[in-house]
C-alpha cells in the first residue's frame, strides 16, 4: 500500500499535516514539539530585527533588487526552498538550516511559538531575510466550514467570503502567512476524490467563487495582518485527470482549456492571488512543473501574473517519474528554467542548482528571477516591514490552540445551513416535527471526524458537532431520538485498511465488531418504535480525498442493505447524505421519501442539519455539479458541446447520442435543489430584440414565493450561442442571483447582458462575441428554464 504514495504525499513527514483532520493525537505531538521549541528558544536567544537595505522599503522593486544584489548564490537557492517540519527535519535542525540561509519558508508549522523560533532563526541569518509560513487553509482553519462542494452549493458569495476571511483571521492568529488555496480545479468526473475540495463543474460559478475566496483570504496587497496570501491551485487542469484517477495525465484541446478549465485560475489571479501552486499532472504530454507554455507563455506573458509560483509536494523530483528528466539534476534544471520559484519539500534545488549555475546550464538570471518572486511575495505578506506580523509576541500566545474561544461557530453554522441541497421531499416528509420519535441511524450519524470533511487540516474533530448531537439538542425534551448505528461505512476490510492508511495516529474508520445483520436488526427495531427514520449515510471523508478515486459512485453495500431494511419497515425514510462527490442514487431515490445532500458540513454541521430537518432553516442550496444516474454515464456535466445527433426527450432514441439501457441525462441536474416552499418564475422579458456592438440588453424575470414559508432560491441565467464558428455548449451559466422571499412575495430580477457574457475563445483562441442569435434561458436549475432570444449585431 505504501508504494501508492511514493514521494509526493507522506503524512508522517509533518507535525500537523493531517490534511483530513488534525485528530486529538496532534495535541500530544504539539506538546512534544513545544518542549523542543522552548529549549531551542532558550539557546537561541530573542528575535533580532531584519537588516534593511539602503533602498527605501516603500519602493518594492528597488528594495528587493538591492537585497538580491547582496545575496550569495547559496542564499538565493535557500530562498527557493519550502520545507516542512517532520521526523526528517526536526524543528531544531530546521532552525539551524534557516539561520544558514538554506530555507525560504515552511509549510505545516502552524503555531506561534514554533514559527517565532523559526523566524528568530531567520533573524540570526546574515541578511535577516524573514521566513514565511504556509499551510493548507482550505475550508476553514481551527473552525471547519463546509467542504468546497458545500460552499459552492450555497451560491452565496458573501457566505463564501465569510468562510475565507474567518479562516484567514484564525490562520493569521496562528502565524500562518500563506494558504495553498483556493482550489479551483473544474471537476467533471466525480470518480476523482478531490472533487470534494473544489467548487464543481461550472467555469462561471467556480470563477465567481475563486474571486470571493481570494478576496476573503487575502484582502488587499500588501496582505493585512489578519489575512493570508492566497495561492490558487492546482495550475492547471488537475480536475481533468483521465478517468478521474488521481495524478493521471491530462490531454485537452486548447479551446476546451480556455473556455472551460482555465477561467477560474485566471479569475483568482485577476482578483490578486499572490501565489500559484503548480499541478502534479502533465498537460498534453508535458508535466505542468516543466511546462513552459503553461508557466511562461500563458501564466506570465499572456495573463501577466506577477506573483510567486510554488511546486506541489515533491513535484520536481516527480519529473523523473513522468519520464521527462533522466535524473535530479535535469529535473531541477527543467523546473527552475520553467519558472518554478519555490520547491515544496525540496531536495533537488539545494543539491543541484549550485552545480547547474556553475556549469552555465542555469543562469544567475534564472535564479534571480525566482528569488525576486519569493522575496516579492514576502514583501507583499508584509514580512520585511515586520517579520513577526502574524507571529505576535509570546505573552499573547494562546494557551490552547483548539480552545473554544478561538472558534467562530456562529459563522460556521450560518454557512453550513446554506450549503445543503434538498434533493427529494415526497409528501412533504420534511420538515420534521420536533415532538415526534425519530430513529437516527447510519454510520455517519455520530461521526465527528467525517463532519469535518477532508483537508480540514487544523480542524479538530473533538470540536465537531455530529448529527446525533445536533438532533438531540434541537429536540430537547419535546420528542425522542433513538440512535442505532445500523451499519459500518463498508464491510470491505480492504477498503477500511486503505482509508486508515493515511491516518497515522488514530484510525479514522472504526468498525463496529457486530455482524451486519445484528446492526441492521438494532436499527430496524429503533425504526419500528419511531415515527420517522433519519439515516445518515454516504462516504467516510477519506473516500473523497486526495488519491481516493473510486470506480463506483454507489453507496457501499453495507449501507444499501441498511436502507433496504429500513424501507421495509414502512416508516417515512429521510436520507441525510454525507459525501464528497456526486453519488449514483437511482436506487436510493426510489427508496427514500426525502434526501438531503449535506456534503460534509464542517464543525457546526450537526446543528445546521438539524435546523434544516426541522424547518428552522428552509434549504436553499443548489447543486454545483450534476449527479449521474450511474458511473457509466460520466461525464454528465450540463454544459456539454452541441451534437449532430443529440438525444431528444420524447423522440425515438435510435441513432442519437445516449446509453440505451438507462434514462438519458443526469439524475439531478446542475443548479438543482428544492425548498420547503415553491417558487414560480415568469417568462423572460428582454429589453430589446437586438444588441448593438458594445451595447447591452437586460433580461428580467419575476420570481414569486408561492408557498407558506419564507425561503431563498437561486435564479440562474444561461446563454446559448445559436450558431457560431465552432461548436459551442448547449448552454452556459453566465449570471445568477440569490433572492429571499416571504410567502406570497414576488420580486423582479434584472440581469445585464453585455458582450462579455457572449464571448468565447474561438479556434484561433481569440476571445470573441460573434454576431447572430443568442438564447437567454432563466431558471431555477439548468434544465427547467424559460427562454427568449436576441441578436447580436
Ligand atoms: C499536495 C496537494 O496536492 C496540495 O493540494 C497541497 O496543498 C500540498 N500537498 C501541501 O499540503
PDB file of N, CA, C and O and ligand atoms in Angstrom, residues 8-9 17 19 107-108 135-136 138 180-181 183 194 197 233-234 238 247 277 280 311-313 344 455 546, ligand 1:
ATOM      1  N   UNK A   8       5.217  12.213  -3.105  1.00  0.00           N
ATOM      2  CA  UNK A   8       4.517  13.479  -3.025  1.00  0.00           C
ATOM      3  C   UNK A   8       3.740  13.634  -1.740  1.00  0.00           C
ATOM      4  O   UNK A   8       3.465  14.718  -1.320  1.00  0.00           O
ATOM      5  N   UNK A   9       3.436  12.539  -1.106  1.00  0.00           N
ATOM      6  CA  UNK A   9       2.484  12.706  -0.044  1.00  0.00           C
ATOM      7  C   UNK A   9       2.792  11.770   1.090  1.00  0.00           C
ATOM      8  O   UNK A   9       2.340  10.643   1.141  1.00  0.00           O
ATOM      9  N   UNK A  17       0.292  17.918   9.630  1.00  0.00           N
ATOM     10  CA  UNK A  17      -0.010  17.899   8.218  1.00  0.00           C
ATOM     11  C   UNK A  17      -1.250  17.099   7.895  1.00  0.00           C
ATOM     12  O   UNK A  17      -1.635  16.991   6.758  1.00  0.00           O
ATOM     13  N   UNK A  19      -4.080  16.171   6.608  1.00  0.00           N
ATOM     14  CA  UNK A  19      -4.905  17.003   5.773  1.00  0.00           C
ATOM     15  C   UNK A  19      -6.390  16.768   5.982  1.00  0.00           C
ATOM     16  O   UNK A  19      -7.169  17.666   5.846  1.00  0.00           O
ATOM     17  N   UNK A 107       6.036  24.975   5.439  1.00  0.00           N
ATOM     18  CA  UNK A 107       4.607  24.703   5.477  1.00  0.00           C
ATOM     19  C   UNK A 107       4.371  23.674   6.558  1.00  0.00           C
ATOM     20  O   UNK A 107       5.252  22.887   6.898  1.00  0.00           O
ATOM     21  N   UNK A 108       3.193  23.759   7.144  1.00  0.00           N
ATOM     22  CA  UNK A 108       2.761  22.846   8.204  1.00  0.00           C
ATOM     23  C   UNK A 108       3.254  23.192   9.594  1.00  0.00           C
ATOM     24  O   UNK A 108       3.035  22.426  10.526  1.00  0.00           O
ATOM     25  N   UNK A 135       0.314  27.070   4.795  1.00  0.00           N
ATOM     26  CA  UNK A 135      -0.494  25.954   5.303  1.00  0.00           C
ATOM     27  C   UNK A 135      -1.687  25.737   4.384  1.00  0.00           C
ATOM     28  O   UNK A 135      -2.101  26.653   3.667  1.00  0.00           O
ATOM     29  N   UNK A 136      -2.261  24.538   4.463  1.00  0.00           N
ATOM     30  CA  UNK A 136      -3.477  24.256   3.700  1.00  0.00           C
ATOM     31  C   UNK A 136      -4.696  24.751   4.477  1.00  0.00           C
ATOM     32  O   UNK A 136      -5.322  23.987   5.219  1.00  0.00           O
ATOM     33  N   UNK A 138      -8.079  25.497   3.818  1.00  0.00           N
ATOM     34  CA  UNK A 138      -8.888  25.214   2.627  1.00  0.00           C
ATOM     35  C   UNK A 138     -10.356  25.586   2.830  1.00  0.00           C
ATOM     36  O   UNK A 138     -10.914  26.377   2.093  1.00  0.00           O
ATOM     37  N   UNK A 180      -2.466  27.524   0.740  1.00  0.00           N
ATOM     38  CA  UNK A 180      -2.490  26.850  -0.555  1.00  0.00           C
ATOM     39  C   UNK A 180      -3.955  26.731  -0.977  1.00  0.00           C
ATOM     40  O   UNK A 180      -4.528  25.640  -1.015  1.00  0.00           O
ATOM     41  N   UNK A 181      -4.565  27.803  -1.268  1.00  0.00           N
ATOM     42  CA  UNK A 181      -5.986  27.837  -1.634  1.00  0.00           C
ATOM     43  C   UNK A 181      -6.230  29.184  -2.331  1.00  0.00           C
ATOM     44  O   UNK A 181      -5.444  30.116  -2.149  1.00  0.00           O
ATOM     45  N   UNK A 183      -8.661  26.159  -4.201  1.00  0.00           N
ATOM     46  CA  UNK A 183      -8.508  25.059  -5.143  1.00  0.00           C
ATOM     47  C   UNK A 183      -9.668  25.193  -6.131  1.00  0.00           C
ATOM     48  O   UNK A 183     -10.812  25.023  -5.752  1.00  0.00           O
ATOM     49  N   UNK A 194     -10.731  14.328  -5.353  1.00  0.00           N
ATOM     50  CA  UNK A 194     -10.568  15.729  -4.989  1.00  0.00           C
ATOM     51  C   UNK A 194     -11.705  16.593  -5.501  1.00  0.00           C
ATOM     52  O   UNK A 194     -11.684  17.815  -5.304  1.00  0.00           O
ATOM     53  N   UNK A 197     -12.997  18.846  -2.856  1.00  0.00           N
ATOM     54  CA  UNK A 197     -12.245  20.027  -2.448  1.00  0.00           C
ATOM     55  C   UNK A 197     -12.579  21.266  -3.274  1.00  0.00           C
ATOM     56  O   UNK A 197     -12.400  22.388  -2.839  1.00  0.00           O
ATOM     57  N   UNK A 233      -4.708  27.045  -6.833  1.00  0.00           N
ATOM     58  CA  UNK A 233      -4.179  25.758  -7.280  1.00  0.00           C
ATOM     59  C   UNK A 233      -5.280  24.957  -7.951  1.00  0.00           C
ATOM     60  O   UNK A 233      -6.455  25.314  -7.827  1.00  0.00           O
ATOM     61  N   UNK A 234      -4.968  23.862  -8.654  1.00  0.00           N
ATOM     62  CA  UNK A 234      -3.628  23.377  -8.982  1.00  0.00           C
ATOM     63  C   UNK A 234      -3.467  23.711 -10.441  1.00  0.00           C
ATOM     64  O   UNK A 234      -4.181  23.142 -11.279  1.00  0.00           O
ATOM     65  N   UNK A 238      -5.929  20.146 -13.206  1.00  0.00           N
ATOM     66  CA  UNK A 238      -5.776  18.927 -12.390  1.00  0.00           C
ATOM     67  C   UNK A 238      -7.096  18.147 -12.322  1.00  0.00           C
ATOM     68  O   UNK A 238      -7.103  16.920 -12.256  1.00  0.00           O
ATOM     69  N   UNK A 247      -3.706  12.019 -10.065  1.00  0.00           N
ATOM     70  CA  UNK A 247      -2.342  12.180 -10.590  1.00  0.00           C
ATOM     71  C   UNK A 247      -2.214  11.717 -12.039  1.00  0.00           C
ATOM     72  O   UNK A 247      -1.116  11.684 -12.582  1.00  0.00           O
ATOM     73  N   UNK A 277      -0.076  27.576  -7.179  1.00  0.00           N
ATOM     74  CA  UNK A 277       0.533  26.259  -6.988  1.00  0.00           C
ATOM     75  C   UNK A 277       0.367  25.445  -8.260  1.00  0.00           C
ATOM     76  O   UNK A 277      -0.709  25.390  -8.846  1.00  0.00           O
ATOM     77  N   UNK A 280       0.204  18.640 -10.320  1.00  0.00           N
ATOM     78  CA  UNK A 280       1.062  17.452 -10.384  1.00  0.00           C
ATOM     79  C   UNK A 280       0.982  16.743 -11.733  1.00  0.00           C
ATOM     80  O   UNK A 280       1.851  15.954 -12.081  1.00  0.00           O
ATOM     81  N   UNK A 311       5.843  24.763  -6.497  1.00  0.00           N
ATOM     82  CA  UNK A 311       5.582  23.400  -6.985  1.00  0.00           C
ATOM     83  C   UNK A 311       4.659  22.712  -6.000  1.00  0.00           C
ATOM     84  O   UNK A 311       4.581  23.106  -4.840  1.00  0.00           O
ATOM     85  N   UNK A 312       3.963  21.665  -6.429  1.00  0.00           N
ATOM     86  CA  UNK A 312       3.281  20.835  -5.441  1.00  0.00           C
ATOM     87  C   UNK A 312       4.332  19.914  -4.811  1.00  0.00           C
ATOM     88  O   UNK A 312       5.478  19.841  -5.255  1.00  0.00           O
ATOM     89  N   UNK A 313       3.883  19.243  -3.775  1.00  0.00           N
ATOM     90  CA  UNK A 313       4.763  18.437  -2.927  1.00  0.00           C
ATOM     91  C   UNK A 313       5.632  17.453  -3.738  1.00  0.00           C
ATOM     92  O   UNK A 313       5.119  16.506  -4.328  1.00  0.00           O
ATOM     93  N   UNK A 344       8.491  22.840  -3.220  1.00  0.00           N
ATOM     94  CA  UNK A 344       7.888  22.338  -1.984  1.00  0.00           C
ATOM     95  C   UNK A 344       8.512  21.003  -1.595  1.00  0.00           C
ATOM     96  O   UNK A 344       8.660  20.132  -2.430  1.00  0.00           O
ATOM     97  N   UNK A 455      -9.204  17.647   4.055  1.00  0.00           N
ATOM     98  CA  UNK A 455      -8.491  18.933   4.041  1.00  0.00           C
ATOM     99  C   UNK A 455      -9.035  19.901   5.093  1.00  0.00           C
ATOM    100  O   UNK A 455      -9.235  21.083   4.836  1.00  0.00           O
ATOM    101  N   UNK A 546      -7.610  13.371  -1.561  1.00  0.00           N
ATOM    102  CA  UNK A 546      -6.503  13.179  -2.498  1.00  0.00           C
ATOM    103  C   UNK A 546      -6.194  11.678  -2.577  1.00  0.00           C
ATOM    104  O   UNK A 546      -6.156  10.996  -1.558  1.00  0.00           O
TER     105      UNK A 546
HETATM  106  C1  LIG B   1      -0.276  18.087  -2.028  1.00  0.00           C
HETATM  107  C2  LIG B   1      -1.588  18.614  -2.532  1.00  0.00           C
HETATM  108  O1  LIG B   1      -1.765  18.231  -3.875  1.00  0.00           O
HETATM  109  C3  LIG B   1      -1.734  20.119  -2.419  1.00  0.00           C
HETATM  110  O2  LIG B   1      -3.045  20.461  -2.718  1.00  0.00           O
HETATM  111  C4  LIG B   1      -1.347  20.584  -1.051  1.00  0.00           C
HETATM  112  O3  LIG B   1      -1.524  21.978  -0.952  1.00  0.00           O
HETATM  113  C5  LIG B   1       0.088  20.202  -0.773  1.00  0.00           C
HETATM  114  N1  LIG B   1       0.240  18.758  -0.855  1.00  0.00           N
HETATM  115  C6  LIG B   1       0.576  20.696   0.594  1.00  0.00           C
HETATM  116  O4  LIG B   1      -0.071  20.036   1.608  1.00  0.00           O
END
